Amino acid sequence: MNIKRMVKYVIKFILDSLYMFEAAKKYYILCKKDCGFVKDRKKILVSALKNIHNIVFVKCKAKHPVMREGILFKEICKKARLHIDDNSTFIYYPDFYILKIMANDTSMILGNITINYNIVLDKGIIALKKEIESLPFKNDYDNALITVCEGIEIYITRLISFLENNCPKDRDLANIIARVPLYPAKSLKEALQSILLINSLIWMNDHSLVGLGRLDQVLYPYYIKDINDGILSREEAEILISSFIETLHKGFKYKSNTLLGDTGQVIVLGGIDYCGEQCDNELTLIFMKVMKKLKLPDPKIVLRISSKTSEDVWREAMDLLNEGLGYPLFSNDDVIIPALIEHGYDNIDVYNYVVSACWEPHIAGVSLDQNNICILNFLTPLQNIFRTKETIITVRCFDDLFNIYLNELDKYVINTLKHIESIKFRPSPLLSLLTSCNGKDIAYGGAKYNNLGILSVGISNVVDSFLNIMRYMERNNNTSLMKLQEILMNNYEGYEDLMYDFKMNGLKFGNDDESVLKITNILIDHVSRILRNYTNSLGGKYKLGLSSPAFLEHGKQNDASPDGRKKGEPLGIHISFAHKEGDYISLFNFSSQLNYQIAFNGVVTDVVIDSGFLRRNFNNFICLFKTFFLKGGAQLQCNVLDYKTLSDALKNPEVFPNLIVRVWGFSAYFKDLPREYQVFIVERARQYELDTFTN
Amino acid sequence: MNSTLLLTDIQRFSVYDGPGIRTTFFLKGCLLRCPWCSNPETQSYEPEVFFLADKCLINKGINCSFCNPNYIQNIRLKVLNNFSISDVSKISCPTKALGVYGYELKVSDFIKIVKKDYDYFINSGGGITFSGGEPLLQNIIPFLKAGKSMGIHTAIESSLFVPIENLRKVMEFVDLFIVDVKILSYDECKKIIGGDLRVYLENIDLLSRQRKNIIVRFPMVKGYTFTEKNLQLLIKFIKDFELSQIEVFSVHNLGQTKYKALGKKHQVFDVINDSELEMLSKLVEKETNSQVKILKH
């Protein structure tokens, strides 16, 4: 073990002194992605050897981190490989194999971010550059921004001559590139191309989980102008948007973050404006229609709905959902917007919220907000209690235990915050340019909002645990919990009866019963109250969410818990029943009464729906969803599945290459998923099938 | 009068028993004994013990401290006839292998349940449905009245083999009658399902004359209801009573586990395929003025 560590240390030291650590780390991850996130080292090595010729190095030895990032970006623009597929409508080639030679930097690269493309579409890069150049005094930061603009100009010049050499007949595309993104876009096609180019540069600058924003709103002025000018028909617009989506799908593998499909490429549609009016437009429908035809897992749609969403939009959305692609995810403006205002976001900004990567509300173009900075596990403090005999022996009644838990939760949350405080972000003059930063880099607090978002996992397991312990203590006349502790430590061995009782009997998280709601809201309130007392290192606040990607990973670390979960088993996913699935109305009633005004950083109610059942009860499902949101539901995500197909696919995933499922907050091909995720999804589908068809 | 109901189950987001999103209450007790019945637990008027050996931990050789000590030995020896309702209802079986079908519901609890789902009913044009078993054999009037006073749509799913008085009393509180039509010849009806067809026809005549909203539901069972002769009678029946909304469905074998749980024998039926359902639906639409909907679970 020690020798292994030594070797690692020596390798790191050598790489560090050659300024190659960053490059090596990125190349390893790229090769892993190339192999579909397998853990097989041999495969990764083969990919590493195979792809060596693709590597493009860029280097900078500047010490000032902001300037260094500016120069590195310009180098990327100079050296990135260019490519265009035959008959492409757009040119788009994020070169993922660019490796940076630079001093080792432990700061965190910004990700989970969406810029406001309006800035580029309205002004163009040249005008942005001129604004900075006209400043009377320029500091290093301003110079870095100018360097970024120069980089983009260089990239465009390279693209134009590339197009002239490679597609001499396609003058149209070369003309468009000559205009955007340097100058304002004048048509829908120009706007789409402009977005694509900027998007590819963000990817090449190593940012992860790059969102697209409210594209129906951003693009509408260009669409309607083209229509009015008679240069575009609705059908032609559909074709353009279809190629745009297909273009964005390129690089799917390399854009994925931790699993194939986890790209963060979210297109937000719909939503209300600052007057409270629903601002869906023709593009809202066109995007959904196009996605329905393309049947791609990525990019994906988040639909902002409200009580004013039209019937047309609902029908198109449900039609799309019915395709079983795992989207749209619904986000309720009537709940999310007041929560954002309550949290301190300005009225003028909140109406423009998008989501980071999956579901966390994020205001595009004005915020640094890193909404997935860490994950709280509600079960861990309870586990700590059950691991300490001295504590358990003092518990005399349920209230004792609950109070000890809240104290333990305090400590746990505060510890987590301490860890976050030490995180430094890596400067990004590119994002700073596109995020209207004032005077300093986005990573140093230059954006208007600098809040950090915390996700959570295990709340359903901990609520179920408390409800069970309450019954357990009642049944055993308030005996001590020593016996239970022993049972948990032994992973329910010899006590399967108790395990099933904990899993199946009594009230559960997700039941619309007042006692369940009360415990859940106490926990939410408790954590957000702690968070409210803290300010992060950039002066922003902390936000709490109830969704998290980590239900499998964290589950592996947790001991057996009093919700009937054995050691290592998955935790509950988002807001849903932890063990026994079913009963939509109970879950929806429960969920719609949670306190989202203090917890809104990703609050997804997650259900599985049998595809045939949805098809046959289309209108009832629309009513079900609408009522859920009218009653206060915040966000909803559905896996529309057919259990039979899924269980067949589990036996032989490759036979179903096009089967798409929703994972924690993204859609993916079933065959691409690790086995444990496949099994998890099939098991949920089985439970829903049982519940739907037993009566 | 007793204002509690004996139920076997409450199903929320019920979408098959009337329009919109509904909550269906399954009442216990039925006069008929249809061989294809998929809810055998609703036949008897009394609470019944169920036991599913497959789910039972003891039966699998695993200790279970939740069970009545007297039962443990019997389960091990597979002697399963001494369960008593009062003892079983004290047990909270961890795997739901042992339990009681049948529990009481008071009007006050009924109102609480309905209130929770009220918004879903109103927004979808749904409401509450009393099914079973035979809902017209229990005193559902206080429940119907409570529902009506909240402005909720009410439906009853009945076989109509009940005294006409029972029907008359509830009529003003019911918005929709979902009525089964099974076997339409007197002898076979008596012989196979144990029902007096005259009672049924009198009742349907009453509903039809009062211009009540009626959906007729026809379970297709090969050799019983799905016969040449019965189909001719069905068409005549639809014409005679000027019925316009017909629902047909194939009998299914999903009730199998419940038969097993009650220690009753389950008869397996051939499931009717889609083309046969289509055929029947087209035939009925052609011969009558009704609209036929195929129900699929």
mmCIF file of C-alpha atoms in Angstrom, chain A residues 483-640:
data_model
loop_
_atom_site.group_PDB
_atom_site.id
_atom_site.type_symbol
_atom_site.label_atom_id
_atom_site.label_comp_id
_atom_site.label_asym_id
_atom_site.label_seq_id
_atom_site.Cartn_x
_atom_site.Cartn_y
_atom_site.Cartn_z
ATOM 1 C CA LYS A 483 -31.271 -3.737 20.827
ATOM 2 C CA LEU A 484 -32.108 -1.839 17.646
ATOM 3 C CA GLN A 485 -28.569 -0.572 17.479
ATOM 4 C CA GLU A 486 -27.270 -4.130 17.624
ATOM 5 C CA ILE A 487 -29.712 -5.182 14.919
ATOM 6 C CA LEU A 488 -28.583 -2.376 12.625
ATOM 7 C CA MET A 489 -24.910 -3.057 13.257
ATOM 8 C CA ASN A 490 -25.567 -6.680 12.287
ATOM 9 C CA ASN A 491 -27.321 -5.538 9.111
ATOM 10 C CA TYR A 492 -30.696 -7.037 10.206
ATOM 11 C CA GLU A 493 -29.193 -10.506 10.309
ATOM 12 C CA GLY A 494 -31.641 -12.734 12.147
ATOM 13 C CA TYR A 495 -34.145 -9.862 12.238
ATOM 14 C CA GLU A 496 -35.530 -9.903 8.730
ATOM 15 C CA ASP A 497 -39.013 -9.627 10.241
ATOM 16 C CA LEU A 498 -38.137 -6.210 11.642
ATOM 17 C CA MET A 499 -36.524 -5.175 8.377
ATOM 18 C CA TYR A 500 -39.706 -5.956 6.421
ATOM 19 C CA ASP A 501 -41.848 -4.291 9.061
ATOM 20 C CA PHE A 502 -39.723 -1.141 8.757
ATOM 21 C CA LYS A 503 -39.909 -1.240 4.985
ATOM 22 C CA MET A 504 -43.568 -2.097 4.504
ATOM 23 C CA ASN A 505 -45.605 -1.030 7.533
ATOM 24 C CA GLY A 506 -46.626 2.273 9.001
ATOM 25 C CA LEU A 507 -46.641 5.715 7.477
ATOM 26 C CA LYS A 508 -43.887 6.623 5.076
ATOM 27 C CA PHE A 509 -42.222 9.654 3.529
ATOM 28 C CA GLY A 510 -44.534 10.435 0.618
ATOM 29 C CA ASN A 511 -47.792 9.714 2.495
ATOM 30 C CA ASP A 512 -50.022 12.763 2.648
ATOM 31 C CA ASP A 513 -50.416 12.445 6.376
ATOM 32 C CA GLU A 514 -49.828 15.398 8.656
ATOM 33 C CA SER A 515 -47.380 13.630 10.935
ATOM 34 C CA VAL A 516 -45.118 12.705 8.015
ATOM 35 C CA LEU A 517 -45.222 16.227 6.643
ATOM 36 C CA LYS A 518 -44.454 17.665 10.035
ATOM 37 C CA ILE A 519 -41.234 15.692 10.513
ATOM 38 C CA THR A 520 -40.103 16.395 6.951
ATOM 39 C CA ASN A 521 -40.712 20.122 7.194
ATOM 40 C CA ILE A 522 -38.945 20.282 10.574
ATOM 41 C CA LEU A 523 -35.836 18.779 8.975
ATOM 42 C CA ILE A 524 -35.960 21.111 5.976
ATOM 43 C CA ASP A 525 -36.509 24.095 8.226
ATOM 44 C CA HIS A 526 -33.699 23.065 10.557
ATOM 45 C CA VAL A 527 -31.065 22.808 7.843
ATOM 46 C CA SER A 528 -32.085 25.988 6.051
ATOM 47 C CA ARG A 529 -32.003 27.850 9.355
ATOM 48 C CA ILE A 530 -28.381 26.816 9.863
ATOM 49 C CA LEU A 531 -27.495 27.767 6.302
ATOM 50 C CA ARG A 532 -29.066 31.193 6.718
ATOM 51 C CA ASN A 533 -26.459 32.037 9.364
ATOM 52 C CA TYR A 534 -23.555 31.572 7.019
ATOM 53 C CA THR A 535 -22.084 33.575 4.182
ATOM 54 C CA ASN A 536 -19.787 31.947 1.654
ATOM 55 C CA SER A 537 -16.281 33.153 0.866
ATOM 56 C CA LEU A 538 -17.532 35.270 -2.052
ATOM 57 C CA GLY A 539 -20.145 37.018 0.068
ATOM 58 C CA GLY A 540 -23.087 34.988 -1.248
ATOM 59 C CA LYS A 541 -25.474 32.743 0.626
ATOM 60 C CA TYR A 542 -26.182 29.034 0.718
ATOM 61 C CA LYS A 543 -29.260 27.377 -0.783
ATOM 62 C CA LEU A 544 -30.723 23.983 0.031
ATOM 63 C CA GLY A 545 -32.168 21.418 -2.382
ATOM 64 C CA LEU A 546 -33.853 18.069 -1.848
ATOM 65 C CA SER A 547 -32.646 16.306 -4.975
ATOM 66 C CA SER A 548 -29.288 14.752 -5.579
ATOM 67 C CA PRO A 549 -27.457 12.483 -7.982
ATOM 68 C CA ALA A 550 -25.822 10.627 -5.120
ATOM 69 C CA PHE A 551 -28.532 8.204 -3.968
ATOM 70 C CA LEU A 552 -26.512 5.165 -5.080
ATOM 71 C CA GLU A 553 -23.041 6.397 -4.185
ATOM 72 C CA HIS A 554 -23.982 7.606 -0.713
ATOM 73 C CA GLY A 555 -26.072 4.501 -0.112
ATOM 74 C CA LYS A 556 -22.937 2.426 -0.531
ATOM 75 C CA GLN A 557 -21.289 4.257 2.378
ATOM 76 C CA ASN A 558 -24.218 4.087 4.790
ATOM 77 C CA ASP A 559 -24.815 1.370 7.407
ATOM 78 C CA ALA A 560 -28.155 -0.398 7.629
ATOM 79 C CA SER A 561 -30.777 2.168 8.598
ATOM 80 C CA PRO A 562 -34.075 1.991 10.510
ATOM 81 C CA ASP A 563 -36.072 2.486 7.314
ATOM 82 C CA GLY A 564 -35.471 -1.179 6.549
ATOM 83 C CA ARG A 565 -32.544 -0.448 4.277
ATOM 84 C CA LYS A 566 -29.613 -2.825 4.446
ATOM 85 C CA LYS A 567 -26.020 -1.663 4.498
ATOM 86 C CA GLY A 568 -24.911 -0.384 1.122
ATOM 87 C CA GLU A 569 -28.367 -0.347 -0.482
ATOM 88 C CA PRO A 570 -29.470 2.745 -2.441
ATOM 89 C CA LEU A 571 -31.037 5.697 -0.684
ATOM 90 C CA GLY A 572 -34.385 7.097 -1.807
ATOM 91 C CA ILE A 573 -34.332 9.167 -4.978
ATOM 92 C CA HIS A 574 -35.367 12.836 -4.779
ATOM 93 C CA ILE A 575 -38.898 13.349 -3.459
ATOM 94 C CA SER A 576 -40.411 9.905 -3.806
ATOM 95 C CA PHE A 577 -41.214 6.917 -1.642
ATOM 96 C CA ALA A 578 -37.989 5.405 -0.306
ATOM 97 C CA HIS A 579 -39.008 1.761 -0.649
ATOM 98 C CA LYS A 580 -42.561 1.044 -1.661
ATOM 99 C CA GLU A 581 -43.490 2.986 -4.771
ATOM 100 C CA GLY A 582 -46.963 3.979 -5.851
ATOM 101 C CA ASP A 583 -49.962 6.210 -5.184
ATOM 102 C CA TYR A 584 -49.298 9.360 -7.180
ATOM 103 C CA ILE A 585 -51.887 11.479 -5.389
ATOM 104 C CA SER A 586 -50.547 10.748 -1.943
ATOM 105 C CA LEU A 587 -47.022 11.605 -3.067
ATOM 106 C CA PHE A 588 -48.177 14.733 -4.900
ATOM 107 C CA ASN A 589 -50.236 15.957 -1.950
ATOM 108 C CA PHE A 590 -47.295 15.352 0.330
ATOM 109 C CA SER A 591 -44.795 17.001 -1.972
ATOM 110 C CA SER A 592 -46.970 20.030 -2.655
ATOM 111 C CA GLN A 593 -46.995 20.823 1.070
ATOM 112 C CA LEU A 594 -43.232 20.855 1.599
ATOM 113 C CA ASN A 595 -41.703 24.186 2.422
ATOM 114 C CA TYR A 596 -40.122 25.094 -0.896
ATOM 115 C CA GLN A 597 -39.759 28.729 0.047
ATOM 116 C CA ILE A 598 -36.730 27.748 2.100
ATOM 117 C CA ALA A 599 -35.570 24.750 0.066
ATOM 118 C CA PHE A 600 -35.684 25.206 -3.677
ATOM 119 C CA ASN A 601 -32.235 24.326 -5.006
ATOM 120 C CA GLY A 602 -33.482 21.293 -6.939
ATOM 121 C CA VAL A 603 -36.716 19.934 -5.456
ATOM 122 C CA VAL A 604 -37.826 17.253 -7.847
ATOM 123 C CA THR A 605 -40.716 14.939 -7.234
ATOM 124 C CA ASP A 606 -39.770 11.798 -9.093
ATOM 125 C CA VAL A 607 -42.190 9.177 -10.394
ATOM 126 C CA VAL A 608 -42.308 6.262 -12.765
ATOM 127 C CA ILE A 609 -45.275 5.948 -15.118
ATOM 128 C CA ASP A 610 -46.135 2.930 -17.206
ATOM 129 C CA SER A 611 -46.133 4.132 -20.809
ATOM 130 C CA GLY A 612 -49.354 2.352 -21.802
ATOM 131 C CA PHE A 613 -51.120 3.625 -18.696
ATOM 132 C CA LEU A 614 -50.078 7.191 -19.535
ATOM 133 C CA ARG A 615 -51.181 6.850 -23.139
ATOM 134 C CA ARG A 616 -54.614 5.552 -22.186
ATOM 135 C CA ASN A 617 -55.138 8.216 -19.516
ATOM 136 C CA PHE A 618 -53.526 11.165 -21.175
ATOM 137 C CA ASN A 619 -56.062 13.794 -20.066
ATOM 138 C CA ASN A 620 -56.210 12.534 -16.529
ATOM 139 C CA PHE A 621 -52.449 12.789 -16.277
ATOM 140 C CA ILE A 622 -52.538 16.379 -17.525
ATOM 141 C CA CYS A 623 -55.105 17.140 -14.798
ATOM 142 C CA LEU A 624 -53.038 15.278 -12.231
ATOM 143 C CA PHE A 625 -49.921 17.294 -13.013
ATOM 144 C CA LYS A 626 -51.728 20.613 -13.274
ATOM 145 C CA THR A 627 -53.437 20.074 -9.935
ATOM 146 C CA PHE A 628 -50.148 19.060 -8.329
ATOM 147 C CA PHE A 629 -48.604 22.338 -9.431
ATOM 148 C CA LEU A 630 -51.647 24.412 -8.485
ATOM 149 C CA LYS A 631 -51.439 22.930 -5.000
ATOM 150 C CA GLY A 632 -47.804 23.984 -4.634
ATOM 151 C CA GLY A 633 -45.715 21.253 -6.269
ATOM 152 C CA ALA A 634 -42.356 22.636 -7.364
ATOM 153 C CA GLN A 635 -40.678 20.346 -9.881
ATOM 154 C CA LEU A 636 -41.612 17.036 -11.443
ATOM 155 C CA GLN A 637 -39.646 14.440 -13.307
ATOM 156 C CA CYS A 638 -41.110 11.273 -14.810
ATOM 157 C CA ASN A 639 -39.638 8.091 -16.096
ATOM 158 C CA VAL A 640 -42.189 6.879 -18.625
#
